[in-house]
Amino acid sequence: AKGVKVNFTPPAGHALLDVIAYKDGTRVELYDIVSGLLLNSTLLNAMDKATFYVPYGLYFKVVASERVGVLLTGGWAAYDPGSFSGVATFYPSVEGGFRGKTFVFMPAPATHQYGYTMDLVHRNLYVFALEKSDVKLSDRIGKFSTSTSLDRGEVFSAILQSRVTHGGVSAAVGYDSVFRLSSTGEITVGSVALGALVYIPALTGGYVGKAFWAPNHATYRQTGRSAVLVVVPLEPGRVTVYRREDMSVVAEREFTASDVENNKYWYLSLGIGRFDLLVRSTGDITVLVAQTLQEDSPDFIGDGITFLGSRPNQEVKFFTPSMAVVFSPEEQTAWIDGKQMQLK
């Protein structure tokens, strides 16, 4: 219910799948991809939210009659007060993609429920202005609202109401768990959390590009924890990582044609800190923001699930610390590691 606190306990072994509608009369269906069975369905109006319990290990798809926003979190674990991680992600715009002027979303959990140290306080609203913008934020019931103005390249952040664990304490703003963000200029919006694992959308759209905004906050000191970037080139070129605040250079790397051919990647370890970065490249690249635990090494990135997508007939190269699953919305032919495969 809108603006009403609801207590519930997710079943053991299940994740939470939240679907938020952008338009009235939106039909939402949840399918098991392997069996093709329809698992659940509902009808939503604009800014309505439906929550589904999804068993761990299920390959699923969401089919909607209109564009919707979908947030997947790990059941009770993402909201447990003993968890230091939270969820780092980017929120899709109502217009489509990850840049736009209107966003309707449920904030991801990002901040420790008890916040007993500032190292555990993170922001599940992080707005980056792609152009000069007047921004207005409000919760679904209109009880909370705020506004600000941003110049191109400026950032606005906040801790928004999300779920809290039983007995948890929230210092977040808002009286509902669905928010609307509108802007006069184009912006991109995300959640920045400890334990990040997220592929960064390019500022020009899609996941392959030459310019990326890449916030990464690794603030809690644990053995082997470090904020890292993993850059994979699709073309030869120079990649430069800047601090957003003053555009000072953090690091640079040149990729040759041989590097591209041999699938070389750049593992950049940044250590402990709150890093707000811009990545620019003269050739096409993909960028993964992540953190390590136990050891500062590509083999110790995680935990989490991240997504990236490809446009038709577009080559995508990416790094995965463990495994990758390829999904297709329709039957087609794909080449994966040089092998032709038929996807359904």
Coordinates of C-alpha atoms in Angstrom, one line a residue:
A1 CA 0.0 0.0 0.0
K2 CA 1.2 3.5 -0.8
G3 CA 2.7 5.3 2.2
V4 CA 1.9 2.4 4.6
K5 CA 4.5 0.4 6.5
V6 CA 4.1 -3.4 5.7
N7 CA 6.0 -6.1 7.7
F8 CA 6.9 -9.3 5.9
T9 CA 9.5 -12.0 5.9
P10 CA 10.8 -13.3 2.5
P11 CA 10.9 -17.1 2.2
A12 CA 14.3 -18.7 2.8
G13 CA 16.2 -19.2 -0.5
H14 CA 14.3 -16.4 -2.4
A15 CA 15.3 -13.1 -3.8
L16 CA 13.0 -10.0 -4.1
L17 CA 12.0 -8.8 -7.5
D18 CA 10.4 -5.4 -7.5
V19 CA 8.6 -4.1 -10.6
I20 CA 7.5 -0.4 -10.9
A21 CA 5.1 0.7 -13.6
Y22 CA 5.5 4.0 -15.5
K23 CA 2.0 4.0 -17.1
D24 CA -1.5 3.1 -16.1
G25 CA -2.8 -0.3 -17.2
T26 CA 0.6 -2.0 -17.4
R27 CA 0.4 -5.8 -17.5
V28 CA 3.4 -7.5 -16.0
E29 CA 4.2 -11.2 -16.4
L30 CA 6.9 -13.3 -14.8
Y31 CA 8.1 -16.4 -16.7
D32 CA 10.5 -19.3 -16.0
I33 CA 12.8 -19.2 -19.0
V34 CA 13.7 -22.8 -18.9
S35 CA 10.2 -24.3 -18.7
G36 CA 8.4 -21.4 -20.3
L37 CA 5.8 -21.4 -17.5
L38 CA 4.0 -18.2 -16.5
L39 CA 4.8 -17.9 -12.7
N40 CA 2.9 -14.8 -11.9
S41 CA 1.2 -11.8 -13.4
T42 CA -0.4 -8.5 -12.3
L43 CA -1.8 -5.3 -13.6
L44 CA -0.2 -2.0 -12.4
N45 CA -0.9 1.7 -12.7
A46 CA 1.7 4.4 -12.9
M47 CA 4.1 4.3 -9.9
D48 CA 2.5 1.1 -8.6
K49 CA 5.0 -1.5 -7.3
A50 CA 4.7 -5.3 -7.3
T51 CA 7.0 -7.6 -5.4
F52 CA 7.7 -11.2 -6.5
Y53 CA 9.6 -13.8 -4.6
V54 CA 12.1 -15.4 -6.9
P55 CA 13.7 -18.7 -5.9
Y56 CA 17.5 -18.7 -6.0
G57 CA 18.9 -20.3 -9.2
L58 CA 15.8 -19.5 -11.3
Y59 CA 16.3 -18.1 -14.8
F60 CA 13.4 -15.7 -15.4
K61 CA 12.2 -13.0 -17.6
V62 CA 9.8 -10.1 -17.0
V63 CA 7.4 -9.3 -19.9
A64 CA 5.4 -6.1 -19.6
S65 CA 2.9 -4.3 -21.9
E66 CA 4.7 -1.0 -21.3
R67 CA 8.2 0.0 -20.1
V68 CA 8.8 -0.8 -16.4
G69 CA 11.6 -0.5 -13.9
V70 CA 12.9 -3.8 -12.3
L71 CA 15.0 -4.1 -9.2
L72 CA 16.4 -7.5 -8.1
T73 CA 17.8 -7.8 -4.5
G74 CA 19.0 -10.8 -2.6
G75 CA 16.1 -11.4 -0.3
W76 CA 16.7 -10.8 3.4
A77 CA 20.5 -10.6 2.9
A78 CA 20.5 -7.2 1.2
Y79 CA 18.6 -5.7 4.1
D80 CA 20.2 -7.5 7.0
P81 CA 21.8 -5.1 9.5
G82 CA 24.9 -7.3 9.6
S83 CA 25.5 -6.8 5.9
F84 CA 28.0 -4.2 4.9
S85 CA 27.4 -4.4 1.2
G86 CA 24.2 -2.9 -0.1
V87 CA 23.4 -2.7 -3.8
A88 CA 25.1 -0.5 -6.4
T89 CA 23.2 0.0 -9.6
F90 CA 21.9 2.5 -12.1
Y91 CA 18.2 3.3 -12.4
P92 CA 16.6 3.3 -15.9
S93 CA 14.9 6.4 -17.1
V94 CA 11.2 6.5 -18.0
E95 CA 12.3 7.4 -21.6
G96 CA 14.5 4.3 -21.8
G97 CA 18.2 3.7 -21.2
F98 CA 20.2 5.2 -18.3
R99 CA 20.1 8.8 -19.2
G100 CA 17.0 11.0 -19.4
K101 CA 14.8 13.6 -17.7
T102 CA 12.3 11.5 -15.7
F103 CA 13.0 8.5 -13.4
V104 CA 10.5 6.5 -11.4
F105 CA 12.2 3.9 -9.1
M106 CA 12.5 2.1 -5.9
P107 CA 15.8 3.0 -4.2
A108 CA 18.2 0.1 -3.7
P109 CA 19.5 -0.6 -0.2
A110 CA 22.8 1.1 0.2
T111 CA 23.4 2.1 3.8
H112 CA 24.0 0.0 6.8
Q113 CA 20.8 -0.1 8.9
Y114 CA 22.5 1.1 12.1
G115 CA 25.1 3.4 10.5
Y116 CA 27.3 3.2 13.6
T117 CA 30.2 4.5 11.5
M118 CA 30.3 7.0 8.6
D119 CA 32.3 4.3 6.7
L120 CA 29.0 2.4 6.3
V121 CA 26.9 5.3 5.2
H122 CA 26.4 5.4 1.4
R123 CA 23.9 7.0 -1.0
N124 CA 21.2 5.1 -2.9
L125 CA 20.5 8.3 -4.9
Y126 CA 23.4 9.7 -6.8
V127 CA 22.5 12.1 -9.6
F128 CA 25.1 13.2 -12.3
A129 CA 24.1 16.1 -14.5
L130 CA 25.0 15.7 -18.1
E131 CA 23.9 19.3 -18.7
K132 CA 22.7 22.2 -16.6
S133 CA 19.5 20.9 -14.8
D134 CA 16.9 21.9 -12.3
V135 CA 16.0 18.7 -10.5
K136 CA 12.9 17.8 -8.4
L137 CA 12.6 14.7 -6.2
S138 CA 9.4 13.5 -4.5
D139 CA 8.1 10.3 -3.0
R140 CA 5.0 8.6 -4.4
I141 CA 2.5 10.0 -1.9
G142 CA 3.8 13.6 -2.3
K143 CA 4.6 13.9 1.4
F144 CA 8.3 14.5 0.8
S145 CA 9.8 16.6 -1.9
T146 CA 13.0 18.6 -2.5
S147 CA 14.6 20.4 -5.4
T148 CA 18.1 21.6 -6.5
S149 CA 20.0 23.0 -9.4
L150 CA 23.0 21.4 -10.9
D151 CA 25.6 22.6 -13.4
R152 CA 26.9 20.3 -16.0
G153 CA 29.2 17.7 -14.3
E154 CA 27.8 18.3 -10.8
V155 CA 26.5 15.6 -8.5
F156 CA 23.6 15.5 -6.0
S157 CA 23.2 12.7 -3.5
A158 CA 20.8 11.6 -0.8
I159 CA 19.7 8.6 1.3
L160 CA 16.2 7.6 0.3
Q161 CA 13.7 5.4 2.1
S162 CA 14.0 1.8 1.1
R163 CA 13.3 -1.4 3.0
V164 CA 14.7 -2.0 6.4
T165 CA 15.2 -5.2 8.2
H166 CA 13.0 -6.1 11.2
G167 CA 14.3 -3.9 14.1
G168 CA 16.4 -1.8 11.7
V169 CA 16.7 1.9 12.0
S170 CA 16.3 4.2 8.9
A171 CA 17.7 7.8 8.8
A172 CA 16.5 8.1 5.2
V173 CA 14.2 10.7 3.8
G174 CA 10.8 10.0 2.3
Y175 CA 7.5 8.4 3.4
D176 CA 7.2 5.7 0.7
S177 CA 9.6 3.4 -1.1
V178 CA 8.8 4.6 -4.7
F179 CA 10.2 8.0 -5.9
R180 CA 9.9 10.2 -8.9
L181 CA 12.8 12.3 -10.1
S182 CA 12.3 14.9 -12.8
S183 CA 14.9 17.2 -14.4
T184 CA 14.9 20.0 -17.0
G185 CA 18.2 18.6 -18.4
E186 CA 19.5 15.1 -19.1
I187 CA 20.9 13.3 -16.0
T188 CA 22.0 9.8 -15.1
V189 CA 21.0 8.3 -11.7
G190 CA 22.4 5.5 -9.6
S191 CA 23.0 3.9 -6.2
V192 CA 26.5 3.9 -4.7
A193 CA 27.1 1.2 -2.1
L194 CA 29.9 -0.7 -0.3
G195 CA 30.5 -4.0 -2.2
A196 CA 29.8 -2.6 -5.6
L197 CA 29.7 -4.8 -8.7
V198 CA 28.1 -3.1 -11.6
Y199 CA 28.8 -2.6 -15.3
I200 CA 28.7 1.1 -16.1
P201 CA 26.4 2.3 -18.9
A202 CA 28.2 4.6 -21.3
L203 CA 27.1 8.3 -21.2
T204 CA 26.2 8.1 -24.9
G205 CA 23.9 5.0 -24.2
G206 CA 24.4 1.3 -24.1
Y207 CA 27.4 -0.4 -22.4
V208 CA 30.0 0.1 -25.1
G209 CA 31.4 3.7 -25.5
K210 CA 34.1 6.2 -24.9
A211 CA 32.8 8.1 -21.9
F212 CA 31.6 6.8 -18.5
W213 CA 30.7 8.1 -15.0
A214 CA 32.0 5.6 -12.5
P215 CA 31.4 6.2 -8.8
N216 CA 32.9 3.6 -6.4
H217 CA 32.8 3.9 -2.6
A218 CA 35.0 1.4 -0.8
T219 CA 35.0 2.8 2.7
Y220 CA 35.0 0.0 5.1
R221 CA 38.5 -1.4 5.9
Q222 CA 38.5 -5.2 5.6
T223 CA 41.3 -7.6 4.6
G224 CA 41.8 -7.3 0.8
R225 CA 39.1 -4.7 0.2
S226 CA 39.8 -2.3 -2.6
A227 CA 37.7 -0.2 -5.1
V228 CA 38.6 -1.4 -8.6
L229 CA 37.8 -0.6 -12.2
V230 CA 38.1 -3.3 -15.0
V231 CA 38.4 -1.8 -18.5
V232 CA 38.1 -4.0 -21.6
P233 CA 39.0 -2.5 -25.0
L234 CA 37.2 -3.2 -28.2
E235 CA 39.4 -0.8 -30.2
P236 CA 43.0 0.4 -29.8
G237 CA 43.2 3.7 -27.9
R238 CA 44.2 5.6 -24.7
V239 CA 42.0 5.3 -21.6
T240 CA 42.2 8.0 -19.0
V241 CA 40.6 7.9 -15.6
Y242 CA 39.8 11.3 -14.0
R243 CA 38.5 12.5 -10.6
R244 CA 35.2 14.1 -11.3
E245 CA 35.7 16.9 -8.8
D246 CA 38.7 18.5 -10.3
M247 CA 39.4 16.5 -13.5
S248 CA 42.8 15.5 -12.2
V249 CA 44.2 12.3 -13.8
V250 CA 44.1 9.2 -11.7
A251 CA 45.6 6.8 -14.2
E252 CA 46.1 6.2 -17.9
R253 CA 46.5 3.1 -20.1
E254 CA 47.2 2.7 -23.8
F255 CA 45.7 -0.3 -25.6
T256 CA 47.3 -1.6 -28.8
A257 CA 45.7 -3.6 -31.6
S258 CA 47.5 -6.6 -30.2
D259 CA 45.9 -6.0 -26.8
V260 CA 42.5 -5.9 -28.4
E261 CA 43.1 -9.1 -30.4
N262 CA 44.4 -11.0 -27.3
N263 CA 41.5 -9.8 -25.1
K264 CA 43.7 -7.9 -22.7
Y265 CA 42.0 -5.9 -19.9
W266 CA 43.1 -3.2 -17.4
Y267 CA 42.6 -4.0 -13.7
L268 CA 42.9 -0.7 -11.8
S269 CA 43.0 -0.9 -8.0
L270 CA 42.2 2.3 -6.2
G271 CA 42.4 1.2 -2.5
I272 CA 40.1 2.5 0.2
G273 CA 38.1 5.7 -0.3
R274 CA 35.1 7.4 -2.0
F275 CA 35.9 7.7 -5.7
D276 CA 33.8 9.6 -8.1
L277 CA 35.4 9.0 -11.5
L278 CA 35.0 9.9 -15.1
V279 CA 36.5 7.5 -17.7
R280 CA 37.3 8.7 -21.2
S281 CA 38.7 6.7 -24.0
T282 CA 39.7 7.3 -27.6
G283 CA 38.4 3.9 -28.6
D284 CA 35.4 1.9 -27.6
I285 CA 35.6 0.1 -24.2
T286 CA 33.4 -1.5 -21.5
V287 CA 33.9 -0.6 -17.8
L288 CA 33.1 -2.6 -14.6
V289 CA 33.1 -1.0 -11.2
A290 CA 33.7 -3.5 -8.4
Q291 CA 35.4 -4.2 -5.1
T292 CA 37.6 -7.0 -3.8
L293 CA 37.6 -8.9 -0.5
Q294 CA 40.2 -11.1 1.1
E295 CA 42.8 -10.2 -1.6
D296 CA 43.3 -7.3 -4.0
S297 CA 43.1 -9.4 -7.2
P298 CA 40.7 -9.9 -10.1
D299 CA 40.1 -13.4 -8.7
F300 CA 38.5 -11.9 -5.5
I301 CA 36.0 -9.5 -7.1
G302 CA 32.5 -9.9 -5.7
D303 CA 29.9 -10.8 -4.5
G304 CA 27.0 -9.9 -6.6
I305 CA 25.2 -10.0 -10.0
T306 CA 25.6 -7.4 -12.7
F307 CA 24.0 -7.0 -16.1
L308 CA 25.1 -5.5 -19.5
G309 CA 23.4 -5.5 -22.8
S310 CA 24.3 -5.4 -26.5
R311 CA 22.6 -3.6 -29.4
P312 CA 21.9 -5.7 -32.6
N313 CA 25.1 -6.6 -34.5
Q314 CA 27.2 -4.9 -31.8
E315 CA 30.3 -6.6 -30.4
V316 CA 30.6 -6.5 -26.6
K317 CA 33.7 -7.6 -24.7
F318 CA 33.5 -7.9 -20.9
F319 CA 35.3 -9.2 -17.9
T320 CA 33.7 -11.7 -15.5
P321 CA 35.4 -12.9 -12.3
S322 CA 33.4 -16.1 -12.3
M323 CA 30.7 -16.9 -14.9
A324 CA 28.4 -15.2 -17.4
V325 CA 25.0 -16.2 -18.6
V326 CA 23.8 -15.0 -22.0
F327 CA 20.1 -14.2 -22.5
S328 CA 18.3 -13.3 -25.7
P329 CA 14.9 -11.7 -26.0
E330 CA 14.3 -13.5 -29.3
E331 CA 15.7 -16.3 -31.4
Q332 CA 19.0 -15.3 -33.1
T333 CA 22.5 -16.2 -33.9
A334 CA 25.4 -15.0 -31.8
W335 CA 29.2 -15.5 -31.8
I336 CA 30.6 -16.1 -28.3
D337 CA 34.4 -16.4 -28.0
G338 CA 34.5 -17.1 -31.7
K339 CA 31.9 -19.8 -31.7
Q340 CA 28.6 -19.5 -33.5
M341 CA 25.6 -20.3 -31.2
Q342 CA 21.9 -20.2 -31.7
L343 CA 20.1 -18.4 -28.9
K344 CA 16.4 -18.8 -28.2

